[in-house]
CSV table of N, CA and C in Angstrom, one decimal:
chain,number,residue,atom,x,y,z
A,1,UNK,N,0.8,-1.2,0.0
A,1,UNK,CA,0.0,0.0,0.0
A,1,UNK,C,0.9,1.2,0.0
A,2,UNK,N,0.3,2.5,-0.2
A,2,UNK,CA,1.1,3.4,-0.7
A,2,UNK,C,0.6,4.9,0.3
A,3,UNK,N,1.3,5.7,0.8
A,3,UNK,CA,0.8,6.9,1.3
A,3,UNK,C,0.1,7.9,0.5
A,4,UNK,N,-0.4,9.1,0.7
A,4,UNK,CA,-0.9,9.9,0.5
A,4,UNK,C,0.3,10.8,-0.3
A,5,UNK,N,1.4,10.5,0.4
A,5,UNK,CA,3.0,11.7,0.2
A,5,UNK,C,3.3,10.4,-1.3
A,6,UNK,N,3.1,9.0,-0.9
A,6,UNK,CA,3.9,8.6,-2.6
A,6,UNK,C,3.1,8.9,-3.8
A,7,UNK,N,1.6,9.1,-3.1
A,7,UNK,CA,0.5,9.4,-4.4
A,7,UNK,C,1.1,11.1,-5.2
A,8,UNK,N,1.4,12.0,-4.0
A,8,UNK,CA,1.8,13.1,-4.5
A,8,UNK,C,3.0,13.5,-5.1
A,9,UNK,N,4.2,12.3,-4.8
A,9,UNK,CA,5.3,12.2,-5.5
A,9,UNK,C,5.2,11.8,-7.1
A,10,UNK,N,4.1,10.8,-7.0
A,10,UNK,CA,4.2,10.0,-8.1
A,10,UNK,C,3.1,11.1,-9.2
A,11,UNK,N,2.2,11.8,-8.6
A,11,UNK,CA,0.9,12.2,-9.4
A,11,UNK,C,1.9,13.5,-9.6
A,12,UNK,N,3.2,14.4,-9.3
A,12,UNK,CA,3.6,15.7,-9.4
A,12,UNK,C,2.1,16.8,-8.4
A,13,UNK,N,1.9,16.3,-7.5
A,13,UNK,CA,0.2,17.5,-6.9
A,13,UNK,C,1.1,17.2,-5.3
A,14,UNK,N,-0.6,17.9,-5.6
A,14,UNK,CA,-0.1,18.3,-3.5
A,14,UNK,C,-1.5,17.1,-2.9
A,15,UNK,N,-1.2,17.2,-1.6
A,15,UNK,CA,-2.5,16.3,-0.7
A,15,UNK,C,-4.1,16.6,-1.3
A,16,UNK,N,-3.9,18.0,-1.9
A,16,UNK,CA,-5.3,18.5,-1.7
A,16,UNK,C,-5.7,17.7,-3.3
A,17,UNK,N,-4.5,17.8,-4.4
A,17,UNK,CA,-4.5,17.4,-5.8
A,17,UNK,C,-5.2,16.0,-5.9
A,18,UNK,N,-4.4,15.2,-5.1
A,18,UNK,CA,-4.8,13.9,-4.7
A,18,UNK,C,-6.3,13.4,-4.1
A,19,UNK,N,-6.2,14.7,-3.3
A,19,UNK,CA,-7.9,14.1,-2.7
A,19,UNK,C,-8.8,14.6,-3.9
A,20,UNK,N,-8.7,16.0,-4.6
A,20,UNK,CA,-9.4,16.2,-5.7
A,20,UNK,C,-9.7,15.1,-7.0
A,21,UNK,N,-8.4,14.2,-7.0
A,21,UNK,CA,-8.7,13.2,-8.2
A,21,UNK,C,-9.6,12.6,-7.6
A,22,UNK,N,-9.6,11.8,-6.0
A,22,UNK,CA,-10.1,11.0,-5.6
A,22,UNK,C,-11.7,11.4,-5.4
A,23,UNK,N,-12.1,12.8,-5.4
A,23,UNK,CA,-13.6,13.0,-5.3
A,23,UNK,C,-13.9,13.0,-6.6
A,24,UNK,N,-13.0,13.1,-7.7
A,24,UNK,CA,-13.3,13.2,-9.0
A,24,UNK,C,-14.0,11.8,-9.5
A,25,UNK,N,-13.2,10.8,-9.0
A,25,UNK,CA,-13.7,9.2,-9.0
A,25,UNK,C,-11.9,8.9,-10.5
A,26,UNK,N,-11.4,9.4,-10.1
A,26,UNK,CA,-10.0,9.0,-11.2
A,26,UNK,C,-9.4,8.3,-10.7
A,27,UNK,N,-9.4,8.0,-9.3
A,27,UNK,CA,-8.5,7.0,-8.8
A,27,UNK,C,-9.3,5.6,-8.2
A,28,UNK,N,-10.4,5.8,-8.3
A,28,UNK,CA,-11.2,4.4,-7.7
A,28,UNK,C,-11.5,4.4,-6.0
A,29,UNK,N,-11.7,3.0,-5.8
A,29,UNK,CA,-12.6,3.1,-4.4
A,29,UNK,C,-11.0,3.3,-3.7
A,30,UNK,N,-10.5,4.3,-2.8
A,30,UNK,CA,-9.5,4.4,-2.0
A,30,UNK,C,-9.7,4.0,-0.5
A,31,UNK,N,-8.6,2.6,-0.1
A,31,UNK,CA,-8.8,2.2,1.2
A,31,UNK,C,-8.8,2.8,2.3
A,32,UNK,N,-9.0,2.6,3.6
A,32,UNK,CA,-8.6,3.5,4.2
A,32,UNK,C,-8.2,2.0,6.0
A,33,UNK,N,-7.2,3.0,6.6
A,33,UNK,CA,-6.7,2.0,7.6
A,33,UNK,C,-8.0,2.1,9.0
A,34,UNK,N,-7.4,1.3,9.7
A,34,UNK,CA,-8.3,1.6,10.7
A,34,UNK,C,-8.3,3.0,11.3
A,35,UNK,N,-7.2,3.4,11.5
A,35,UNK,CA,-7.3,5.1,11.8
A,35,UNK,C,-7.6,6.0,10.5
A,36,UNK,N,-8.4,5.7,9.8
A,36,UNK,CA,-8.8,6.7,8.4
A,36,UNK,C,-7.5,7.1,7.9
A,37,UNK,N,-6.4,6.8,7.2
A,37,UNK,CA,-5.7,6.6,6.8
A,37,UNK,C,-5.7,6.5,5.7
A,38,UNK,N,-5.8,7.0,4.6
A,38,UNK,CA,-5.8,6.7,3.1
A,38,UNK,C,-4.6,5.6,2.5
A,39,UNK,N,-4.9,4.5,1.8
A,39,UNK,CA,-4.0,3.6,1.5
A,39,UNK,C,-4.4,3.3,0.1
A,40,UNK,N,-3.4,3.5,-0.5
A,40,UNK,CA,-3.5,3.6,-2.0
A,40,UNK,C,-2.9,2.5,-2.4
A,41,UNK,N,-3.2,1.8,-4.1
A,41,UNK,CA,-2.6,0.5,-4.4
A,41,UNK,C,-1.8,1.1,-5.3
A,42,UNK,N,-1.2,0.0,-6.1
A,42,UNK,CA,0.0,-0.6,-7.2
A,42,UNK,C,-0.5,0.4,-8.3
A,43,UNK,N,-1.6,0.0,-8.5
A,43,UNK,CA,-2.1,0.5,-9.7
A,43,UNK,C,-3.3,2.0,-9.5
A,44,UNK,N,-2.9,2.7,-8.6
A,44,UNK,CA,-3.4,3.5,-8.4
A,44,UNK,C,-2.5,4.4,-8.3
A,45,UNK,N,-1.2,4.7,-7.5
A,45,UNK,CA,-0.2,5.2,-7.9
A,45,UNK,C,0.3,5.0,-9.4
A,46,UNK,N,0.0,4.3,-10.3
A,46,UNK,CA,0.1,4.1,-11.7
A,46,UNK,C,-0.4,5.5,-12.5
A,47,UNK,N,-2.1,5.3,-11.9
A,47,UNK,CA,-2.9,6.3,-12.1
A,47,UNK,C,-2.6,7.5,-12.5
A,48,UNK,N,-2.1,8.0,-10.9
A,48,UNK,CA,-1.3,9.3,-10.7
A,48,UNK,C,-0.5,9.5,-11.3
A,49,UNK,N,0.3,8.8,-12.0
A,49,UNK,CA,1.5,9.4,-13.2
A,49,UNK,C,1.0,9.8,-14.4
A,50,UNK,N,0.2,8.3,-14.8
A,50,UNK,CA,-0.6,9.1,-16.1
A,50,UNK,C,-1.5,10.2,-15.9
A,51,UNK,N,-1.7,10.7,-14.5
A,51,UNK,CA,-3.1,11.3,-14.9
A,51,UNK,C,-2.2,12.7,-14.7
A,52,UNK,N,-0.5,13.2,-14.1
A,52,UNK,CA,0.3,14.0,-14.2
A,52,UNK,C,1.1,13.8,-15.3
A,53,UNK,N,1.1,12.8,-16.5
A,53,UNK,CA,1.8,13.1,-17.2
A,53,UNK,C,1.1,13.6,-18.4
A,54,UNK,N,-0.3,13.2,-18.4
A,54,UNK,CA,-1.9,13.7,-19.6
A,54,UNK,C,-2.0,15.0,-19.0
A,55,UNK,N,-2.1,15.5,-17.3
A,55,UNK,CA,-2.4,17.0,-17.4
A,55,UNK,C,-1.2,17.7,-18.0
A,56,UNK,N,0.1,17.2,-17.7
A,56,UNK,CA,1.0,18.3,-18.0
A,56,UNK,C,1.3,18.2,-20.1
A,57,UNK,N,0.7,17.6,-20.6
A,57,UNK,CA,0.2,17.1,-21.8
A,57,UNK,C,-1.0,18.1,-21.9
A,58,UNK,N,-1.6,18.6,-21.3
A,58,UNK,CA,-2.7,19.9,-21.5
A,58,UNK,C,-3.5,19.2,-21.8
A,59,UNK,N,-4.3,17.9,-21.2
A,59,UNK,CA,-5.3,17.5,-21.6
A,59,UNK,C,-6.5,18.0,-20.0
A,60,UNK,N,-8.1,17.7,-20.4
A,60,UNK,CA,-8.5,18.5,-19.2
A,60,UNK,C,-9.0,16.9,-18.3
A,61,UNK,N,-9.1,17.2,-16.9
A,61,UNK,CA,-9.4,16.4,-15.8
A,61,UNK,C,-10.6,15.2,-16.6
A,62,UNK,N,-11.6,15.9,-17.7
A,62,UNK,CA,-12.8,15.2,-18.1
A,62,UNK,C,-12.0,14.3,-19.3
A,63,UNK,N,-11.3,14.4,-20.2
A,63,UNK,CA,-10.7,13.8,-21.0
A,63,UNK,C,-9.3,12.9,-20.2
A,64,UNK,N,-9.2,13.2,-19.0
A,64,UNK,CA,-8.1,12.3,-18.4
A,64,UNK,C,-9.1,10.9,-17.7
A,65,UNK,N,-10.0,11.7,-17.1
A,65,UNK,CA,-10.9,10.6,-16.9
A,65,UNK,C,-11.6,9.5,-17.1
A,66,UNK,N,-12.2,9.7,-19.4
A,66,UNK,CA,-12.2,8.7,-20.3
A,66,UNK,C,-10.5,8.2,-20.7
A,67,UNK,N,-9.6,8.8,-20.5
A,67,UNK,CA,-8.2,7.6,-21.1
A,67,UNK,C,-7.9,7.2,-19.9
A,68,UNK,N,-8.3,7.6,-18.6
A,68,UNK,CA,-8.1,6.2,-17.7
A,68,UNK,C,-8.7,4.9,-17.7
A,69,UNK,N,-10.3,5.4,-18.2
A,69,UNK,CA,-10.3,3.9,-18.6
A,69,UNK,C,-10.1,3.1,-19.8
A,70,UNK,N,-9.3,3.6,-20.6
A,70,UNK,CA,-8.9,3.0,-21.5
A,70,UNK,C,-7.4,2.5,-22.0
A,71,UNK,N,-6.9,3.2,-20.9
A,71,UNK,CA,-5.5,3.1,-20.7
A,71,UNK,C,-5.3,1.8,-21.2
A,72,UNK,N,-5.5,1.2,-20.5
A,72,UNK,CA,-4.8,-0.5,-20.0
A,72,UNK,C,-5.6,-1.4,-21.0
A,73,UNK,N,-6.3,-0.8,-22.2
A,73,UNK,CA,-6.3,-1.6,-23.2
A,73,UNK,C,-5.9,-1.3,-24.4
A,74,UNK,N,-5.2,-0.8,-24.8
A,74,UNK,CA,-4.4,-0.7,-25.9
A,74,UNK,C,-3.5,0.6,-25.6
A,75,UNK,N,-2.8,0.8,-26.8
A,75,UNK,CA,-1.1,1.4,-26.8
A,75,UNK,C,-2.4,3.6,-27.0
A,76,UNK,N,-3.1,3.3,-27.8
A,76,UNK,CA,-3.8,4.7,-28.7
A,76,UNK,C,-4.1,5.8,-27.3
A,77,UNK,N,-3.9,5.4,-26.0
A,77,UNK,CA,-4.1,6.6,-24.8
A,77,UNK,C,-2.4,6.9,-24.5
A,78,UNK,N,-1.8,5.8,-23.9
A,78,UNK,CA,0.0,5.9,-24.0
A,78,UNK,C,0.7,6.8,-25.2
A,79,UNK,N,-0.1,6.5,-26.9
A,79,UNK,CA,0.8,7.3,-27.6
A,79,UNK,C,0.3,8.7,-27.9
A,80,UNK,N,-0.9,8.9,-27.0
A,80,UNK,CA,-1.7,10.4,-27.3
A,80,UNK,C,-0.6,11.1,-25.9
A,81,UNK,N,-0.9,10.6,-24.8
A,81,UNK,CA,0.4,10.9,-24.2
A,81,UNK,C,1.5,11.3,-24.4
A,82,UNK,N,2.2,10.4,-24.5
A,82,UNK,CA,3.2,10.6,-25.1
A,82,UNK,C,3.6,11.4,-26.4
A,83,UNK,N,3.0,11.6,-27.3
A,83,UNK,CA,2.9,12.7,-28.1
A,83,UNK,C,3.1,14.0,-27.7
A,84,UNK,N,1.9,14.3,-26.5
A,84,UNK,CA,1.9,15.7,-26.3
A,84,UNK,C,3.2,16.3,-25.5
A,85,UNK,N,3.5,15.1,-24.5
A,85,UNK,CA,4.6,15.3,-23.7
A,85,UNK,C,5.7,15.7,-24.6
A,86,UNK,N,5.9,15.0,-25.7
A,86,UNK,CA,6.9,15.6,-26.4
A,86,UNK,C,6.7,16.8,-27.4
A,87,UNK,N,5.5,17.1,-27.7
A,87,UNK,CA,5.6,18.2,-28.2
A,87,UNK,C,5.9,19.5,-26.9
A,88,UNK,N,5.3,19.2,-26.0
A,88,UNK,CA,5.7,20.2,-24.5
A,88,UNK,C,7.1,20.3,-24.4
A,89,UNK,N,7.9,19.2,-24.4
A,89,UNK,CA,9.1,19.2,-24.2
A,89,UNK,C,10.2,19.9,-25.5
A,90,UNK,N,9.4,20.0,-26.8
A,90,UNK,CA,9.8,20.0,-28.3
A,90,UNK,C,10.0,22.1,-27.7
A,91,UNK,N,8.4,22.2,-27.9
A,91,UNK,CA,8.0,24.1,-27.1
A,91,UNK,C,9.0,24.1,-25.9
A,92,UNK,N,9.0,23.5,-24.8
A,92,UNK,CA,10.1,24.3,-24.0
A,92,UNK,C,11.6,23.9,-24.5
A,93,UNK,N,12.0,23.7,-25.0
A,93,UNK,CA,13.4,23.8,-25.9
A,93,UNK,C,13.2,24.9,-26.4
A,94,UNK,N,12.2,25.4,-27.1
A,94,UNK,CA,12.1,26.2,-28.2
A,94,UNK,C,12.2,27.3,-27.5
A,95,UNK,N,11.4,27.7,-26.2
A,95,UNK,CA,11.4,28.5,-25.2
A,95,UNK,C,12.7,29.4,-24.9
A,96,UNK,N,13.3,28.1,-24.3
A,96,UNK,CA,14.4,27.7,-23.8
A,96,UNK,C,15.4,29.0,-24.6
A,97,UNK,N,15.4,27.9,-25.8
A,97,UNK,CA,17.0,28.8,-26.7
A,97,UNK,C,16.3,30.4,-27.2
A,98,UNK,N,15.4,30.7,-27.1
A,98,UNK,CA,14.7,32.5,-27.6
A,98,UNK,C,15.1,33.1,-25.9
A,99,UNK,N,14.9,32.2,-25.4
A,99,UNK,CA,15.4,33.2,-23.8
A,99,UNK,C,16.0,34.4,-23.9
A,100,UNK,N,16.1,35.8,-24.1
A,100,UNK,CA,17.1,36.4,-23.7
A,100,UNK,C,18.0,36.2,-22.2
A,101,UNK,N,19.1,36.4,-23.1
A,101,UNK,CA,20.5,36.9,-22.0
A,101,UNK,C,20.5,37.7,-21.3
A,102,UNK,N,20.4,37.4,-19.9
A,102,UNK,CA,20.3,38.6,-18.9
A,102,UNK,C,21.3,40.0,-18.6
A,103,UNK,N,20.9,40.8,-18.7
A,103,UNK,CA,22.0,42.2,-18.9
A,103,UNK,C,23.5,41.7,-18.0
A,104,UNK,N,23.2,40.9,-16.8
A,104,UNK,CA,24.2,40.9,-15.9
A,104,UNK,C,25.4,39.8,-16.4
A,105,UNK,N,24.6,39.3,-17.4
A,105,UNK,CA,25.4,38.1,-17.9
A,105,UNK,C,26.1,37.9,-19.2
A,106,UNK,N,25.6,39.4,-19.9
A,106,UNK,CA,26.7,39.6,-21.2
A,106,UNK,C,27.7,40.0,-20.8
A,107,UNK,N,28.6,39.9,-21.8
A,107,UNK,CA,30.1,40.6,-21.4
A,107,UNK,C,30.1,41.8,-22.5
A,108,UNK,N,30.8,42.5,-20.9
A,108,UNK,CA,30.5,44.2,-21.1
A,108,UNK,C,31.9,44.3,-22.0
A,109,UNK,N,30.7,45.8,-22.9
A,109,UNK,CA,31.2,46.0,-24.1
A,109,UNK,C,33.0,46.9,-23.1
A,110,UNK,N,33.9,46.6,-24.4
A,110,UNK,CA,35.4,47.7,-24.2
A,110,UNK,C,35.2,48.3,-24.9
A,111,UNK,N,34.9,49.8,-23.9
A,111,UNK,CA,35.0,51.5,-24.7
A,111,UNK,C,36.4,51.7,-24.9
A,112,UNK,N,37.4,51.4,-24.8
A,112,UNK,CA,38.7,51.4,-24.4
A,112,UNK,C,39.3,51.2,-25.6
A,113,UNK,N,38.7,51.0,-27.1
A,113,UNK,CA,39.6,50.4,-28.2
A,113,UNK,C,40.8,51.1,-28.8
C-alpha cells in the first residue's frame, strides 16, 4: 500500500491534488486504515503518473478521466500521451534557446579600443 505523500510524488500534486482526483472518481474506491488513513494501491499510484503526465500534456481532468479507462487496453491513450509530452518538451526547448541573456550576464562591451 502506498501513502498519501507517494501518491503526491508520483501524481507531481499536493495532498489536496490527490484528494481532488479522488472525489473526481480518477483513482477508484481508495482504502482507508483503521485510523482513516488513506492507503492507496500498485495501480493507483500508476494512475497518478498518467493522470500528471496527460495534465501536464494539456489534456483536461474530463478527458483524463475517459483515457483512464482505457489506458490498459491498448497502446492509442499511451501514444496520445506521449505525443503531447513531447511536443511540451519540443515548445520548452524552443522557449528555452529565444530566452534572452540577462543584462548581468553579457560581457561588457570595451570602450577602451
Amino acid at each position: 500500500m502506498h501513502t498519501v505523500d507517494d501518491m503526491t510524488r508520483a501524481g507531481c500534486t499536493t495532498r489536496r491534488g490527490v484528494r481532488y482526483w479522488e472525489e473526481l472518481g480518477l483513482l477508484g474506491e481508495v482504502a482507508r486504515s483503521a485510523g482513516e488513513t488513506r492507503q492507496y494501491t500498485d495501480a493507483q499510484l500508476d494512475k497518478a503518473k498518467v493522470i500528471a503526465a496527460a495534465k501536464f500534456g494539456g489534456f483536461e481532468l474530463d478527458a483524463i478521466k475517459e483515457m483512464l479507462g482505457e489506458y490498459d487496453a491498448g497502446v492509442d491513450v499511451y501514444d496520445a500521451i506521449t505525443m503531447r509530452l513531447a511536443d511540451q518538451m519540443r515548445a520548452a526547448a524552443r522557449l528555452a534557446e529565444a530566452l534572452p541573456v540577462p543584462l548581468a550576464m553579457r560581457p561588457a562591451l570595451d570602450y577602451d579600443l
